[in-house]
Structure formats: C-alpha cells, structure tokens
Amino acid sequence: MPSQPILVPILGDQLSRNISSIRGRSKDDTVILMMEVWDEATYVKHHKQKIALIFSAMRHFAAELCDAGWDVEYVKLDDEGNSGSFTGELARAIERRDPRAIHVTEASEWRVQQAIEEWPDKFACAIELLPDDRFICSHSEFNDWAEGRKALTMEHFYREMRRKTGLLMDGDKPEGGDWNYDKDNREPPKGDMNVPPVPKFAPDEITSEVIALVEERFSDHFGNIEEFAWPVTSAEAQKAADAFFAQRIEKFGPYQDAMVHGSDDLYHSMLSTSINCGLLDPLDLCQRAEKAYKDGHAPINSVEGFIRQIIGWREYVRGFYWLFMPGLADANAMEANVPLPEFFWTGETDLRCLADSIRSTHNNAHAHHIQRLMVLGNFCLIAGINPRDVQDWYLAVYADAYEWVELPNVAGMILYADGGKLATKPYAASGNYINKMSDYCRECAYSPSKKSGEGACPFGPLYWHFIDRHRDTLSKNHRISRIYATWDRMGDEKKRDYLDHADNFLDSLTPASKGWAKETN
Ligand code: FAD
Ligand code: DLZ
Ligand code: SF4
C-alpha cells in the first residue's frame, strides 16, 4: 500500500461493490472506511430491526470486501475512541492513514450531505464527491424535468424513465398499448389467498452478535427484534428476489392494494430494505420483472405496476426530496397540529385496521404500502396530526426508512403538507375504502356502515371533519371540490353529529410521549 492512499468512506446505505466511490478503484491504492456511529443510530430512535439490519449488512459487506483483498478499516459502535459521528471518524482515519484524497459517493440524505459538504473546510486533503448513480435519474435531470412545470405529475416523469431505460417499450410506444395498468390492480382480497411465504433468513454469527448489541444498547427503541429475518448480504437479498420473481410477481399487480388481517406481506416484494441499503440494484430488478413478462410468467399489469413503483415512484420521490429540501421537512400547509397519539407506539387501539398495521410495523419493521398510505397515513391526514410527529414516526419505525424516501411520501403523499406539490389532492378517505379493500372491518369494534353514534367507524366523522375544516382551500381544488355539494346537502343535525363525534374522538386521544421517537435529554 502506498504511503498516501485514497480513503473511501462507505455509508451504511451504500453497500454495493458497484458504488461510484469504489467502482474502477485499485485495491492497491485504496482504504475503505466503514463506521458504526452513534449519531446515525439515534438521530431518530430507529426500530431495533433497522439498526440490526444496517450494522449486520455493513459487517458482512466489510468481510466480503476484505475477503476480496480490499484494505478495510471498520469501526464498530463500541470500539474505543469511536467519536460517534461520520466527520469525527473520518478525522481519526485521516490521522491513522494520511490519505492524499477522500473519494465519497454523495449521501442519500440532506443531513449527512450537509456534513460531507463541510469536509473540504475541515480537512487538508482533497475531497472528491461522486454522484450516486444507483439512481436512474440524476439530480440535474430531475431538476430539468421539473423546471417550468405547473404540476410535477409522477405519471409524466415515469414515462420519461420508461423511455430512458427502454423498460416495457415497444419502439417508442408502451408495451401492450398502455403506459399504466393501475385500473387492473385494485382487486380486494378474496377467500384464502394462499400467498407463498417470503423467505426468512436466520441470523448467523455476525447478525446474532449485532442483535445482542442492539438489545443491550438500544433497549428503549421501538420494535421487536426476536423475529429478525431480513436478508443481510447481497446473496441473501438475491434469494429473496428469486423467490418474489418465481412465486409472487404474478399476483403483485391485482392485489397491490389489498389488505388482510395478520397477512403482512401478501404479494409485495419485501425488497425495499435490500434495495435502499445497496444489496440489490433497482434497475436489475426491473429488468428481471420485464423478463418475467416476456417469458410469460407474469401479466403486464403486475410487471408494469412493479416497474412503475421503482423507476416511477422511487426515482420521483428522490428527485422531489432534493428539489424541495430543506423546506420540505418543515412544511405544514394544512396547519395540522394534533400530536401523534400514543397508540402509534403501543398498538393499543380498538380500530382494528390501525392496530393490525401497527402490529406488523412493530413485529417486522415493515408494513405494506397500502397500510402505510390508506390506513396509517389516511388516519394522520384526516385526524390532523402534525407533520413533524408523523415524519419522525415513519422514519423511526420502518427498516427501509431513509429521509429521502420517507419524507416525500409523508409530507407530500399522505399529509398534503407540501400544499399539493406532489399530489394534486389529499388522499383522504372514510372507512368505506378500507372496508372495500380489506377484511379488517368484519371483526372490528366499529362499523363503517354506521354513520354516527356509538360503534360508528371513526374514519367517517374524521373524514367529514377534515373536509369541513379545510373548506377554504379544498373547495378551490377541482379534484375534490365536488364533495362540498354532498356535505352541504346533509342537514345541520347530521353535520353537527359528525363534527361532534370527530371532536370527541380527537379529545379522547392520548398524545405520545416525546421519548419514543427522539432522545429527550
Ligand atoms: P413493493 O410493494 O413490492 O414495491 C416494490 C418497490 O417499489 C419497493 O421495494 C420500493 O422500492 C418501491 N416503491 C413502492 N412504492 C414506493 C413509494 N411510494 N416511494 C418510493 N418507493 C416506492 N418506501 C421506502 O423504501 N422507505 C420508506 O421510508 C417509505 N416510507 C413510506 C411512507 C409512506 C407514508 C408511504 C405511503 C410509503 C412509503 N414507502 C417507503 C413506500 C412503500 O410503502 C414501500 O417502499 C413498500 O411498502 C416497501 O415494501 P416492498 O418492498 O414489499 O414494496
Ligand atoms: C441507518 C443507519 C444506522 C442506524 N447506522 C449507521 C451507521 O452507524 N453507520 C453508517 O454508515 N450508516 C448508518 N445508517 C445508514 C445511514 O443513516 C445512511 O447511510 C445515511 O443516512 C445516508 O445519508
Ligand atoms: Fe378500521 Fe373503521 Fe374498518 Fe374498524 S370499521 S377496521 S376502524 S375502517
């Protein structure tokens, strides 16, 4: 090793041999630095499984790099002298290795990128910042697309990404004739769904050691760790992907919006944790999905739906995040100020749809998209929960959560806190939607068909309360304004019933103590 190597910090969501900071580098001239740091483990109090996932995946990745002949400096959380921050650990590594330059792939999150951008002022050696080209759309490409548009419609962006990648394209036309097959993807659950199980990965020695560390050092964080079964290496993540493409993609589309009590995965891929930390390549997954369609293993609506989530939504929210940060984190266009209820952390609620979604979140560090959107998210929207609390909760509780993907989904997609930059109207719904798309209501203490009084589903009154209190803004939005005709046709007594019911329900909520999401001292 030459006396002044290149130092390459690899962050916990950059666990890919193809990451831009390592790709093309020579092993003889490179020191890779990986750091378990207290700041990252606690900027929100992540679910125990998320910390275990990241630390275990980092340790496995470091071991693979060492086996392949790379010089890796790995700092464990409890190593003596660990400063607790990326910048502190970089300073110590510079002391030890005297590098001639630092090569680092840009951070996915604003908070970390701000720290990296201060490095040139703090350290004498040259710093080279590289783009994260695991994303299909670069920052400048997204900004160019957004420039001058009245509305940042995801569907339009998605078509650009289809053209760019050539996925599901027949020349310059969309495969099958349509760009989007969402209309075929709204089947409610039926009978015994017989869903093939998602592969579980039993903890090996490295993971077991990390689980013990998490139990000891993060015992007051939310979540169950006993059930930890996430893929922690790229080989395991590939096995999880193989199982999805062999057994579940066929029905991914039709049942994408379905919810079944106690069934936590349905036909979803469960691959987001692996994609987001670098174990799987998003474009590769889309190519595999396309192949499943071309080979006749999966219908177009399933394959197009899956590809749209990745090259459409995933790329779009990343571009959106960087375009609107840092303001997005403080947005509160709906002036929502109700504190997050305690039951989001304890799961103790008799609203069965919420209880089941929170149970899955607690046990698995995961809830599927429609639970996040139409149960938990819709509740937060219509109850008027303040965006800061909701953001902290979503960021803390999911193993796939990073601010770049969580925040646009929370502030834009579910809360309309951005004032309509992401969604053209709030996704507000009464209990009828949940009743149609799930089996939750059948055994719930409440009934969605009962409109008021004891036993009425609280989503109904909360929905009308939301509509009523946002009349000034929403009556001007042509996508939702028609609902005011229905509201106005209701007699005063009925309206009062709804509003009183919602007020009583909101008054009955116990606010969460602050210590759940963030350290309070
Ligand atoms: P599948 O249903 O199998 O979908 C395939 C892939 O598409 C996912 O793995 C994911 O990479 C991508 N995808 C799907 N929907 C979205 C979306 N709306 N935004 C970005 N990517 C998407 N996803 C995260 O990865 N991290 C988060 O922190 C996160 N927070 C969310 C918060 C809210 C309020 C909502 C409504 C959605 C959030 N999502 C988040 C998106 C989505 O719910 C998850 O990606 C999905 O549930 C992960 O499970 P899966 O891999 O089985 O997804
Ligand atoms: C999520 C996470 C956690 C819990 N811990 C670490 C860590 O100790 N070291 C690390 O490199 N990364 C960690 N991560 C992932 C980072 O938060 C993620 O890479 C950055 O937020 C990206 O901006
Ligand atoms: Fe949820 Fe209402 Fe259905 Fe109960 S009745 S499960 S609270 S939507």
Short mmCIF file of N, CA and C in Angstrom, two decimals, residues 89-153:
data_model
loop_
_atom_site.label_atom_id
_atom_site.label_comp_id
_atom_site.label_asym_id
_atom_site.label_seq_id
_atom_site.Cartn_x
_atom_site.Cartn_y
_atom_site.Cartn_z
N GLU A 89 -15.10 10.28 12.79
CA GLU A 89 -14.40 9.05 12.40
C GLU A 89 -13.52 9.27 11.18
N LEU A 90 -13.96 10.17 10.31
CA LEU A 90 -13.11 10.48 9.16
C LEU A 90 -11.83 11.16 9.65
N ALA A 91 -11.97 12.07 10.61
CA ALA A 91 -10.79 12.77 11.16
C ALA A 91 -9.82 11.75 11.74
N ARG A 92 -10.35 10.78 12.47
CA ARG A 92 -9.45 9.77 13.08
C ARG A 92 -8.79 8.91 12.01
N ALA A 93 -9.55 8.57 10.97
CA ALA A 93 -8.97 7.73 9.90
C ALA A 93 -7.89 8.51 9.14
N ILE A 94 -8.11 9.81 8.96
CA ILE A 94 -7.09 10.64 8.27
C ILE A 94 -5.80 10.64 9.10
N GLU A 95 -5.94 10.77 10.42
CA GLU A 95 -4.79 10.69 11.34
C GLU A 95 -4.03 9.39 11.13
N ARG A 96 -4.79 8.28 11.08
CA ARG A 96 -4.16 6.95 11.00
C ARG A 96 -3.53 6.68 9.65
N ARG A 97 -4.21 7.09 8.55
CA ARG A 97 -3.79 6.61 7.22
C ARG A 97 -3.18 7.68 6.33
N ASP A 98 -3.26 8.92 6.73
CA ASP A 98 -2.67 10.03 5.97
C ASP A 98 -2.99 9.95 4.46
N PRO A 99 -4.28 9.93 4.10
CA PRO A 99 -4.62 9.77 2.67
C PRO A 99 -4.28 11.01 1.86
N ARG A 100 -4.10 10.83 0.55
CA ARG A 100 -3.86 12.00 -0.30
C ARG A 100 -5.19 12.62 -0.74
N ALA A 101 -6.25 11.80 -0.70
CA ALA A 101 -7.57 12.32 -1.07
C ALA A 101 -8.67 11.43 -0.48
N ILE A 102 -9.86 12.01 -0.38
CA ILE A 102 -11.05 11.25 0.04
C ILE A 102 -11.97 11.17 -1.17
N HIS A 103 -12.42 9.97 -1.49
CA HIS A 103 -13.43 9.82 -2.54
C HIS A 103 -14.71 9.33 -1.88
N VAL A 104 -15.79 10.07 -2.02
CA VAL A 104 -17.02 9.66 -1.35
C VAL A 104 -18.22 9.84 -2.29
N THR A 105 -19.09 8.83 -2.27
CA THR A 105 -20.35 8.95 -3.03
C THR A 105 -21.30 9.81 -2.21
N GLU A 106 -21.96 10.74 -2.88
CA GLU A 106 -22.90 11.65 -2.19
C GLU A 106 -23.84 10.87 -1.27
N ALA A 107 -24.22 11.53 -0.16
CA ALA A 107 -25.14 10.88 0.78
C ALA A 107 -26.56 10.94 0.24
N SER A 108 -27.37 9.99 0.65
CA SER A 108 -28.76 9.98 0.17
C SER A 108 -29.61 10.97 0.94
N GLU A 109 -29.14 11.38 2.13
CA GLU A 109 -29.97 12.24 2.98
C GLU A 109 -29.34 13.62 3.15
N TRP A 110 -30.19 14.60 3.22
CA TRP A 110 -29.79 16.00 3.36
C TRP A 110 -28.84 16.20 4.56
N ARG A 111 -29.25 15.65 5.73
CA ARG A 111 -28.49 15.83 6.97
C ARG A 111 -27.04 15.41 6.80
N VAL A 112 -26.84 14.26 6.18
CA VAL A 112 -25.49 13.71 6.05
C VAL A 112 -24.72 14.45 4.95
N GLN A 113 -25.43 14.80 3.88
CA GLN A 113 -24.77 15.52 2.79
C GLN A 113 -24.26 16.89 3.27
N GLN A 114 -25.02 17.53 4.16
CA GLN A 114 -24.56 18.81 4.72
C GLN A 114 -23.24 18.62 5.45
N ALA A 115 -23.14 17.53 6.22
CA ALA A 115 -21.90 17.26 6.96
C ALA A 115 -20.75 17.01 5.98
N ILE A 116 -21.02 16.24 4.92
CA ILE A 116 -19.96 15.93 3.94
C ILE A 116 -19.48 17.22 3.26
N GLU A 117 -20.41 18.12 2.98
CA GLU A 117 -20.02 19.35 2.28
C GLU A 117 -19.15 20.27 3.14
N GLU A 118 -19.11 19.98 4.44
CA GLU A 118 -18.19 20.76 5.29
C GLU A 118 -16.79 20.16 5.34
N TRP A 119 -16.62 18.96 4.80
CA TRP A 119 -15.32 18.30 4.90
C TRP A 119 -14.18 19.09 4.25
N PRO A 120 -14.39 19.70 3.06
CA PRO A 120 -13.26 20.44 2.47
C PRO A 120 -12.73 21.55 3.39
N ASP A 121 -13.61 22.15 4.21
CA ASP A 121 -13.13 23.19 5.13
C ASP A 121 -12.45 22.61 6.36
N LYS A 122 -12.76 21.37 6.65
CA LYS A 122 -12.25 20.76 7.89
C LYS A 122 -10.95 20.00 7.67
N PHE A 123 -10.78 19.44 6.45
CA PHE A 123 -9.63 18.55 6.23
C PHE A 123 -8.74 19.08 5.11
N ALA A 124 -7.44 18.82 5.28
CA ALA A 124 -6.48 19.38 4.32
C ALA A 124 -6.47 18.62 3.00
N CYS A 125 -6.79 17.30 3.02
CA CYS A 125 -6.67 16.55 1.77
C CYS A 125 -7.85 16.82 0.83
N ALA A 126 -7.62 16.52 -0.46
CA ALA A 126 -8.66 16.79 -1.47
C ALA A 126 -9.87 15.88 -1.23
N ILE A 127 -11.05 16.42 -1.48
CA ILE A 127 -12.28 15.61 -1.33
C ILE A 127 -12.95 15.53 -2.69
N GLU A 128 -13.16 14.32 -3.17
CA GLU A 128 -13.89 14.17 -4.43
C GLU A 128 -15.27 13.57 -4.15
N LEU A 129 -16.31 14.34 -4.51
CA LEU A 129 -17.68 13.90 -4.26
C LEU A 129 -18.25 13.30 -5.55
N LEU A 130 -18.72 12.05 -5.46
CA LEU A 130 -19.19 11.36 -6.68
C LEU A 130 -20.72 11.20 -6.64
N PRO A 131 -21.35 11.21 -7.82
CA PRO A 131 -22.81 11.03 -7.84
C PRO A 131 -23.20 9.61 -7.45
N ASP A 132 -24.39 9.45 -6.90
CA ASP A 132 -24.89 8.12 -6.59
C ASP A 132 -25.65 7.61 -7.81
N ASP A 133 -24.94 6.91 -8.70
CA ASP A 133 -25.58 6.53 -9.96
C ASP A 133 -26.31 5.19 -9.87
N ARG A 134 -26.59 4.75 -8.61
CA ARG A 134 -27.55 3.63 -8.49
C ARG A 134 -28.95 4.14 -8.84
N PHE A 135 -29.15 5.46 -8.71
CA PHE A 135 -30.43 6.03 -9.14
C PHE A 135 -30.39 6.25 -10.65
N ILE A 136 -31.53 6.03 -11.29
CA ILE A 136 -31.58 6.11 -12.75
C ILE A 136 -31.59 7.56 -13.20
N CYS A 137 -32.18 8.42 -12.37
CA CYS A 137 -32.34 9.83 -12.74
C CYS A 137 -31.42 10.69 -11.88
N SER A 138 -30.54 11.45 -12.50
CA SER A 138 -29.62 12.29 -11.71
C SER A 138 -30.37 13.51 -11.18
N HIS A 139 -29.75 14.22 -10.24
CA HIS A 139 -30.39 15.43 -9.70
C HIS A 139 -30.67 16.43 -10.82
N SER A 140 -29.67 16.66 -11.68
CA SER A 140 -29.85 17.70 -12.69
C SER A 140 -30.94 17.29 -13.70
N GLU A 141 -31.00 16.00 -14.00
CA GLU A 141 -32.02 15.53 -14.93
C GLU A 141 -33.43 15.75 -14.33
N PHE A 142 -33.57 15.45 -13.04
CA PHE A 142 -34.88 15.65 -12.41
C PHE A 142 -35.22 17.14 -12.38
N ASN A 143 -34.23 17.95 -12.00
CA ASN A 143 -34.50 19.40 -11.90
C ASN A 143 -34.87 19.97 -13.27
N ASP A 144 -34.19 19.50 -14.32
CA ASP A 144 -34.53 19.95 -15.68
C ASP A 144 -35.96 19.56 -16.03
N TRP A 145 -36.32 18.33 -15.66
CA TRP A 145 -37.68 17.87 -15.95
C TRP A 145 -38.70 18.73 -15.20
N ALA A 146 -38.38 19.07 -13.94
CA ALA A 146 -39.34 19.81 -13.10
C ALA A 146 -39.45 21.29 -13.50
N GLU A 147 -38.35 21.82 -14.02
CA GLU A 147 -38.25 23.25 -14.35
C GLU A 147 -39.44 23.72 -15.20
N GLY A 148 -40.10 24.75 -14.72
CA GLY A 148 -41.16 25.39 -15.51
C GLY A 148 -42.47 24.64 -15.57
N ARG A 149 -42.56 23.45 -14.94
CA ARG A 149 -43.83 22.71 -14.99
C ARG A 149 -44.79 23.25 -13.94
N LYS A 150 -46.07 23.32 -14.31
CA LYS A 150 -47.09 23.75 -13.36
C LYS A 150 -47.30 22.67 -12.29
N ALA A 151 -47.33 21.41 -12.77
CA ALA A 151 -47.55 20.31 -11.82
C ALA A 151 -46.47 19.26 -12.04
N LEU A 152 -45.94 18.72 -10.95
CA LEU A 152 -44.90 17.68 -11.08
C LEU A 152 -45.59 16.31 -11.09
N THR A 153 -46.28 16.03 -12.17
CA THR A 153 -47.08 14.80 -12.23
C THR A 153 -46.18 13.57 -12.39
#
